[in-house]
Coordinates of C-alpha atoms in Angstrom, one line a residue:
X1 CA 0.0 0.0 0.0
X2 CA 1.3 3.2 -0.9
X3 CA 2.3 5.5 1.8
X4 CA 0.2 8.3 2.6
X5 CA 2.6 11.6 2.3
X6 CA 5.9 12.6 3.2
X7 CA 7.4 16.1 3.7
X8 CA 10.7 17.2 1.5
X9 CA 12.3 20.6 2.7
X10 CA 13.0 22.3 -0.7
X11 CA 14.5 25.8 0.2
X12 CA 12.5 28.0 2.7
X13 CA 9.7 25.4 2.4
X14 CA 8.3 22.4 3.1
X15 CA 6.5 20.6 0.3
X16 CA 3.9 17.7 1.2
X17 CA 4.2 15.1 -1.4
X18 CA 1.2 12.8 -1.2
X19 CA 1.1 9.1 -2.2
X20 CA 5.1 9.2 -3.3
X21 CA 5.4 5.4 -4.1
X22 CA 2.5 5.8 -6.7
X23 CA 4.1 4.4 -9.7
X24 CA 4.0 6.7 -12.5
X25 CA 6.0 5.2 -15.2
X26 CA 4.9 1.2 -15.1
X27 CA 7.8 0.8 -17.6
X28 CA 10.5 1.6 -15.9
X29 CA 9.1 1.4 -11.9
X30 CA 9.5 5.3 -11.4
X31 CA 7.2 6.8 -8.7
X32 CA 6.1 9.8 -7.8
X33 CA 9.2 10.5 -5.2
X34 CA 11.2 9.6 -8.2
X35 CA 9.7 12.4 -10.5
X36 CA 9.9 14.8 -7.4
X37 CA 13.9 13.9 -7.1
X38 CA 14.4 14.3 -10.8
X39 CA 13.2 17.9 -10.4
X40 CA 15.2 18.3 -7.7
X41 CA 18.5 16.8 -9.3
X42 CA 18.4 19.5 -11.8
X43 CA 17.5 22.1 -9.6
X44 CA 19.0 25.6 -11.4
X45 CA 18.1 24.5 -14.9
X46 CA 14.8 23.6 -14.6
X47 CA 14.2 27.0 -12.4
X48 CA 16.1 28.8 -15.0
X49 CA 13.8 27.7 -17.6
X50 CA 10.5 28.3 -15.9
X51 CA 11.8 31.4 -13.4
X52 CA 9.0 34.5 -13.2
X53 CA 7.6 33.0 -16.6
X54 CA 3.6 32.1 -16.3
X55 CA 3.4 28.7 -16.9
X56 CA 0.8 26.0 -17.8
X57 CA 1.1 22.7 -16.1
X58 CA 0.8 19.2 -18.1
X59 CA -0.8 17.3 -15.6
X60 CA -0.5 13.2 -15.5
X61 CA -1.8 12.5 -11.8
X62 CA -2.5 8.8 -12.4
X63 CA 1.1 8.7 -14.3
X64 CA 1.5 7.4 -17.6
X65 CA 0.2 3.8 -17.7
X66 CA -1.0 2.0 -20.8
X67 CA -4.2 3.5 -22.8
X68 CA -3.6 6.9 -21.0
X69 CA -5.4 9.7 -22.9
X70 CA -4.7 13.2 -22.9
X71 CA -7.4 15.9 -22.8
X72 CA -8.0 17.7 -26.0
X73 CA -9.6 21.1 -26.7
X74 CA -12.2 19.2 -28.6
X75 CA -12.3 16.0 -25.5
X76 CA -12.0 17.5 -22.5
X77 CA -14.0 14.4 -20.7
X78 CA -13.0 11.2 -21.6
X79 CA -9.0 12.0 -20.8
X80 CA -6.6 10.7 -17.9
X81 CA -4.4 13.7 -18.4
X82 CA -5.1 17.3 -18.8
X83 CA -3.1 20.9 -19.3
X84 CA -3.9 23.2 -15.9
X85 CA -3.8 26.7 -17.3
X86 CA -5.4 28.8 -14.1
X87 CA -3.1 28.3 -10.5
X88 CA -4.8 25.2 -9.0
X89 CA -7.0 25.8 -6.0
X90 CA -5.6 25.5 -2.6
X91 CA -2.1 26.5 -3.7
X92 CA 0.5 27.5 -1.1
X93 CA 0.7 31.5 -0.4
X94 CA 4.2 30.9 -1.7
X95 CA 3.0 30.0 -5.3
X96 CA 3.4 33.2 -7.2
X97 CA 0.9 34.0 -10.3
X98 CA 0.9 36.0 -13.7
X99 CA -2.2 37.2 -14.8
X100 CA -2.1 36.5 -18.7
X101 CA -4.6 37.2 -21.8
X102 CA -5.6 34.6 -24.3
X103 CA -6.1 34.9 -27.7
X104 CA -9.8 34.9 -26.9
X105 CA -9.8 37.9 -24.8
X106 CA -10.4 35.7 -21.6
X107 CA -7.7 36.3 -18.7
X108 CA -6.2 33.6 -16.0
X109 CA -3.7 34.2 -13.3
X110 CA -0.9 31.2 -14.0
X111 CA 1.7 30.0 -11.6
X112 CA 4.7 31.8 -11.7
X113 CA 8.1 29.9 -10.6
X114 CA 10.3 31.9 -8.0
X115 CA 11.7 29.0 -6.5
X116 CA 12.3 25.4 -6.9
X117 CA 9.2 24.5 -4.2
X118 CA 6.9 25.3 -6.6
X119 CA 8.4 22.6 -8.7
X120 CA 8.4 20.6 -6.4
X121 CA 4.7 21.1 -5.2
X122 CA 3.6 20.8 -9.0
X123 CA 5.3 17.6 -9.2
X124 CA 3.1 16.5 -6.5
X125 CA 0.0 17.5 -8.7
X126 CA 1.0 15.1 -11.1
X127 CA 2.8 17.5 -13.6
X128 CA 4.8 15.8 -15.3
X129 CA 5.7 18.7 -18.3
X130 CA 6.1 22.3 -17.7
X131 CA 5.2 25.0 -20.9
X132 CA 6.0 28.5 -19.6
X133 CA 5.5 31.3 -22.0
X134 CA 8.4 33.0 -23.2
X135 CA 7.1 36.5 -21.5
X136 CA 8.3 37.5 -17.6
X137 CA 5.9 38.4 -15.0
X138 CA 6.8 42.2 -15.0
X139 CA 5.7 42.3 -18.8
X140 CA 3.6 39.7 -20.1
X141 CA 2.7 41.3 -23.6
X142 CA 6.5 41.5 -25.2
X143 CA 8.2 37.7 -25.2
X144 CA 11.8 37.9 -24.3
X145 CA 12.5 34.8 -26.3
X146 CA 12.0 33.5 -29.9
X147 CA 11.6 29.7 -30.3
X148 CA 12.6 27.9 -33.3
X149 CA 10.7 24.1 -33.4
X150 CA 12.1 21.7 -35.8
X151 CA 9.1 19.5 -35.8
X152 CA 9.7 16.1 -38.1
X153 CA 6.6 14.8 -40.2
X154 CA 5.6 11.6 -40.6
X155 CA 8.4 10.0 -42.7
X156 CA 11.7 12.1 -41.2
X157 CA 13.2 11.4 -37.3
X158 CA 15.0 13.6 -35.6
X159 CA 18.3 12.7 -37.4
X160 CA 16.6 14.9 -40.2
X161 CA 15.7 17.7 -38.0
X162 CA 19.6 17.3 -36.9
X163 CA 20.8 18.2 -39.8
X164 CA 18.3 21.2 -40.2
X165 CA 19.9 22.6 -37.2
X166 CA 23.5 21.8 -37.7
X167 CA 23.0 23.5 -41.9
X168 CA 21.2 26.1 -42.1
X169 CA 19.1 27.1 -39.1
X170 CA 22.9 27.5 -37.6
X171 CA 24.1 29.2 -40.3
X172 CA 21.6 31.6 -40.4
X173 CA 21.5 32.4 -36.7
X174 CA 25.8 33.2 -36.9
X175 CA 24.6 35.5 -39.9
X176 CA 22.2 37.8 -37.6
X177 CA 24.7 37.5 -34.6
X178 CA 22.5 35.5 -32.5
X179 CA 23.0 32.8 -30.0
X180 CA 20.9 29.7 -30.3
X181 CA 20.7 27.8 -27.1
X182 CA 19.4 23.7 -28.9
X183 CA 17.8 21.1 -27.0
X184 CA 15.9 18.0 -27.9
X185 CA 12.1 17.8 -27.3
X186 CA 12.0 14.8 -25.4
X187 CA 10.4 13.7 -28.6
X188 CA 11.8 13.0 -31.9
X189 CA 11.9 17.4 -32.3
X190 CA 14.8 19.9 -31.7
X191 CA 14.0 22.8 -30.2
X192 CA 16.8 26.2 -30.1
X193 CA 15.8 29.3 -28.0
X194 CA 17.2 32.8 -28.8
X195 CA 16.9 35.5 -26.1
X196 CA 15.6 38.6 -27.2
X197 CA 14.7 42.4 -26.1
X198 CA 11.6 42.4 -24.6
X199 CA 10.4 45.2 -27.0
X200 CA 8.1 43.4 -29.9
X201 CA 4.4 42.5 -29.6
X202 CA 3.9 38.5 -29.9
X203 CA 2.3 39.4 -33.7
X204 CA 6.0 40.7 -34.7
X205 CA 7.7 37.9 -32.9
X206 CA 5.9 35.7 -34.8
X207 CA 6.7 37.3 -38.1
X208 CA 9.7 37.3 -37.1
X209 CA 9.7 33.3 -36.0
X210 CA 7.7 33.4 -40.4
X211 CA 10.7 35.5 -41.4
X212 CA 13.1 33.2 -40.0
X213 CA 11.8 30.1 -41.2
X214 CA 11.1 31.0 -44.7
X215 CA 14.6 31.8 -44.9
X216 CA 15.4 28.3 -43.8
X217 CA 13.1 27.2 -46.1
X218 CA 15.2 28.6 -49.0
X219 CA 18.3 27.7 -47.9
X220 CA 17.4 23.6 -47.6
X221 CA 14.3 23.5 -50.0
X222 CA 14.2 19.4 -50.2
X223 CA 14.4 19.3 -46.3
X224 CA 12.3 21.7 -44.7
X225 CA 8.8 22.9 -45.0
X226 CA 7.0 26.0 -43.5
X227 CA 4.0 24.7 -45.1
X228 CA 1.2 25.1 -42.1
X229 CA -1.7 22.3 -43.2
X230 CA -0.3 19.0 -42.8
X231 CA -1.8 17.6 -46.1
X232 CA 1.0 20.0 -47.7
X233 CA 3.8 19.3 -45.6
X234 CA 5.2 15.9 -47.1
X235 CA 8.1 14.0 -45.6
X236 CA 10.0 17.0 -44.3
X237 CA 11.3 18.6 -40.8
X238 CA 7.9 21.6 -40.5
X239 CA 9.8 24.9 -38.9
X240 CA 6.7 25.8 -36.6
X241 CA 6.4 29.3 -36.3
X242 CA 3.1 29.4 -34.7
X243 CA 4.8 28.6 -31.6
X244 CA 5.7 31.7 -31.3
X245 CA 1.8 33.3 -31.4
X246 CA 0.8 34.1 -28.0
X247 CA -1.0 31.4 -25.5
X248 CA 1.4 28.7 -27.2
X249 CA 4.1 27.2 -25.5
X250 CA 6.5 24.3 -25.8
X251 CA 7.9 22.1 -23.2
X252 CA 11.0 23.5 -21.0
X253 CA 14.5 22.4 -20.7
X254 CA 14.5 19.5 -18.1
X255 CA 11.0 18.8 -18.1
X256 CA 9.4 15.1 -18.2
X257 CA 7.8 13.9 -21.5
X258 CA 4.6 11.4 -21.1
X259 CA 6.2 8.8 -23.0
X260 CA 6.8 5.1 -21.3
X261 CA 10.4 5.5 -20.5
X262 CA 10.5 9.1 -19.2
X263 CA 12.3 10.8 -21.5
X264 CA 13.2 14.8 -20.7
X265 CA 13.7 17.6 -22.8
X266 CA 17.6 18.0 -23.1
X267 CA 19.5 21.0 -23.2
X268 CA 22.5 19.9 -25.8
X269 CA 25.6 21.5 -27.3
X270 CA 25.8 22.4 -30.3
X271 CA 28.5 19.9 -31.1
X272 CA 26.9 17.0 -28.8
X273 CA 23.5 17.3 -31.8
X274 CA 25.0 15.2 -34.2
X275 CA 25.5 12.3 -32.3
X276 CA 22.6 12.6 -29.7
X277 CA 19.9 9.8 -29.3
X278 CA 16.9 11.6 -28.0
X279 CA 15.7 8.2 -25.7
X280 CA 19.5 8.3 -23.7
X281 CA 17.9 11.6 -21.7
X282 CA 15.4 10.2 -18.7
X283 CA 14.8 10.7 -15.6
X284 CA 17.1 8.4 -14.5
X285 CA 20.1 9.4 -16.4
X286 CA 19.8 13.1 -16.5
X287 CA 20.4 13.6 -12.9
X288 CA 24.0 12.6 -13.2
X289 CA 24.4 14.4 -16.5
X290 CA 23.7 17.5 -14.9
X291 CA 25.8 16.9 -11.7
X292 CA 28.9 16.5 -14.2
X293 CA 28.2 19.2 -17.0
X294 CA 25.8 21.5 -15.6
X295 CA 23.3 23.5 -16.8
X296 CA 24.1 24.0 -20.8
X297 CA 21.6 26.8 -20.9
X298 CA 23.5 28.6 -17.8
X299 CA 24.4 31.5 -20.1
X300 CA 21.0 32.1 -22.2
X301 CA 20.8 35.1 -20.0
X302 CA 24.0 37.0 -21.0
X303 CA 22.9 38.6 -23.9
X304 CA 19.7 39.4 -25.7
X305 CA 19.4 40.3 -29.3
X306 CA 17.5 42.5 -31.7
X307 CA 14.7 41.2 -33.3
X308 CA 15.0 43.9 -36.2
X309 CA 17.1 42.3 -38.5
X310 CA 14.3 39.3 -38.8
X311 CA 11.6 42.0 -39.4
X312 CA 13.2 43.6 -41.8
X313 CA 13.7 40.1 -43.8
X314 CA 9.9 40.1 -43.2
X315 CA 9.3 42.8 -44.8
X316 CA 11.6 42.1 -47.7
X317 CA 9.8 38.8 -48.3
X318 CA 6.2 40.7 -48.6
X319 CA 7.7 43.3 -50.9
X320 CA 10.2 41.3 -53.6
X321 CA 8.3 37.6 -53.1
X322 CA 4.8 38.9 -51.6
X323 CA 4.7 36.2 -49.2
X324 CA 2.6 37.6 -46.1
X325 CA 1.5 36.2 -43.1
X326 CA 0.1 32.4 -42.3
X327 CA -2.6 31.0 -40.9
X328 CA -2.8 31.0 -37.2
X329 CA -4.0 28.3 -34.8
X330 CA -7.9 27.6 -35.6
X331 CA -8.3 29.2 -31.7
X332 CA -7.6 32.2 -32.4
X333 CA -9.9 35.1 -33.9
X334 CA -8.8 36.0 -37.6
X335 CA -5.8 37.9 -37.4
X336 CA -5.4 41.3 -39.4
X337 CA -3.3 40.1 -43.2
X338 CA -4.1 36.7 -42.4
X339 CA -5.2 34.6 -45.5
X340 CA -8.2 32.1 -45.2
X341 CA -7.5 29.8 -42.1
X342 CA -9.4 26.5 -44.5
X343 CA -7.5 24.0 -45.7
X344 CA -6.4 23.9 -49.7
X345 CA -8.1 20.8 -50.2
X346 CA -11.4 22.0 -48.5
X347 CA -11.2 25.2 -50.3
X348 CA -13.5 26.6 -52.8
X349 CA -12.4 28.7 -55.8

């Protein structure tokens, strides 16, 4: 019988984790406790990643055991899983919030990391994967961080999205004087962040993110694909720009995946890519990577760049190739330049 609860000090506090031999991932044995010490073991990186940013928890409280569904926007019922967007009820006074706007002109206060408790605590909810909005709590409305996802279609692995990164995307960022910080998804996906001034609207990061991309694009034609309906996409690595429209998020550094043998999001170097197997990062083997290398997203801090040189490719692409903006997510309201958000194959002449 599982024990009832047990107390970890974590900082200044004292967090109650309840039911901590629960077994969360069948597979490999892990518990609850052991998800809870994972966090723990990487203590500064996974802070780093989520610090002062509101964040949405991925919530697993019956862990990941065969069959296990998560809830959809369109099946929000008949799940086992679910994505926990407003600060549970009954959180600790020490659980800081955001107050963000969505897309639909609703509001919610999100939890806010300030410390590593509140990992901890969330843990304890069951949340297995963090997805903190790349805004601070002093400014919600002007991301300080541009996300590139290298997101492989049906047909390509992450090999392919690889050598996406390593080619082009690499080049291109050394061109505009940025530093990409890489990392895998924890799935078959790379994912590279780029600090940035805090001065553009999440509309002109995204074109930006569009900017960006299409360049890509150009540079590795065969390979990659900024083609947003999937019927169009083919066998190629999809640059996702819409991760960067606002109320979208992607998983952190360090945080768990809901996959049978709990694989984590891995911050990598850029030399380490070419040779990295996504399913050698876990929860059991990432804890003594970190003790010996650190965290390899230690500096993303150090500088931020200008996000002007993208919007100026932007607009260079509307005026000499008259390629404007793309279709956003179908929950959003329709978007000033946006084209018809319907499918080519659905769509009448």
């Amino acid at each position: 019988m599982a024990s009832p609860f047990i107390e970890i000090p974590v900082g200044d506090q004292l967090v109650k984790i309840s039911n901590p031999d629960r077994i969360y991932f069948p597979e490999r044995g892990l518990t609850k406790r052991d998800l809870v010490e994972y966090y723990l073991s990487v203590g500064d990186g996974i802070l780093r990643a989520l610090h002062r940013r509101p964040t949405t928890l991925e919530r697993w409280p019956s862990g990941v055991f065969e069959g296990a569904k998560l809830a959809t926007r369109m099946d929000t019922k008949n799940a086992d899983a679910f994505y926990q967007k407003r600060v549970p009820k009954g959180a600790p006074d020490w659980v800081q919030t955001a107050r963000i706007d969505f897309p639909s002109g609703r509001s919610a206060d999100e939890i806010c990391p300030t410390e590593l408790a509140v990992v901890a605590w969330a843990a304890n909810l069951g949340t297995l994967t963090f997805h903190p909005w790349p805004v601070r709590s002093d400014d919600v409305d002007h991301p300080d961080e541009l996300r590139i996802d290298l997101d492989p279609q049906p047909g390509t692995d992450f090999a392919d999205a690889v050598k996406v990164a390593l080619g082009p995307v690499r080049d291109l960022l050394g061109e505009l004087g940025h530093t990409g910080f890489p990392k895998t998804s924890g799935k078959a996906g790379v994912h590279i962040y780029v600090r940035i001034e805090p001065r553009w609207t999440f509309t002109e990061v995204r074109r930006a993110a569009l900017a960006f991309a299409r360049e890509v694009e150009r540079r590795m034609p065969d390979k990659v694909t900024t083609k947003w309906w999937k019927e169009e996409r083919g066998e190629q690595i999809f640059i996702d720009f819409n991760q960067n429209a606002r109320d979208r998020t992607i998983a952190s550094a360090y945080s768990v995946r809901p996959l049978p043998h709990a694989p984590v999001s891995a911050p990598l170097t850029w030399d380490e890519l070419s040779s990295a197997v996504p399913t050698d990062f876990t929860i059991e083997t990432m804890p003594a990577r970190f003790a010996s290398l650190g965290d390899l997203h230690a500096t993303i801090d150090d500088q931020a760049f200008s996000l002007e040189p993208l919007l100026e490719l932007a607009d260079r692409d509307e005026k000499d190739h008259g390629l404007g903006d793309m279709p956003y997510p179908p929950n959003y309201p329709k978007m000033a330049g946006e084209p018809k958000r319907v499918q080519p194959s659905r769509a009448k002449d």
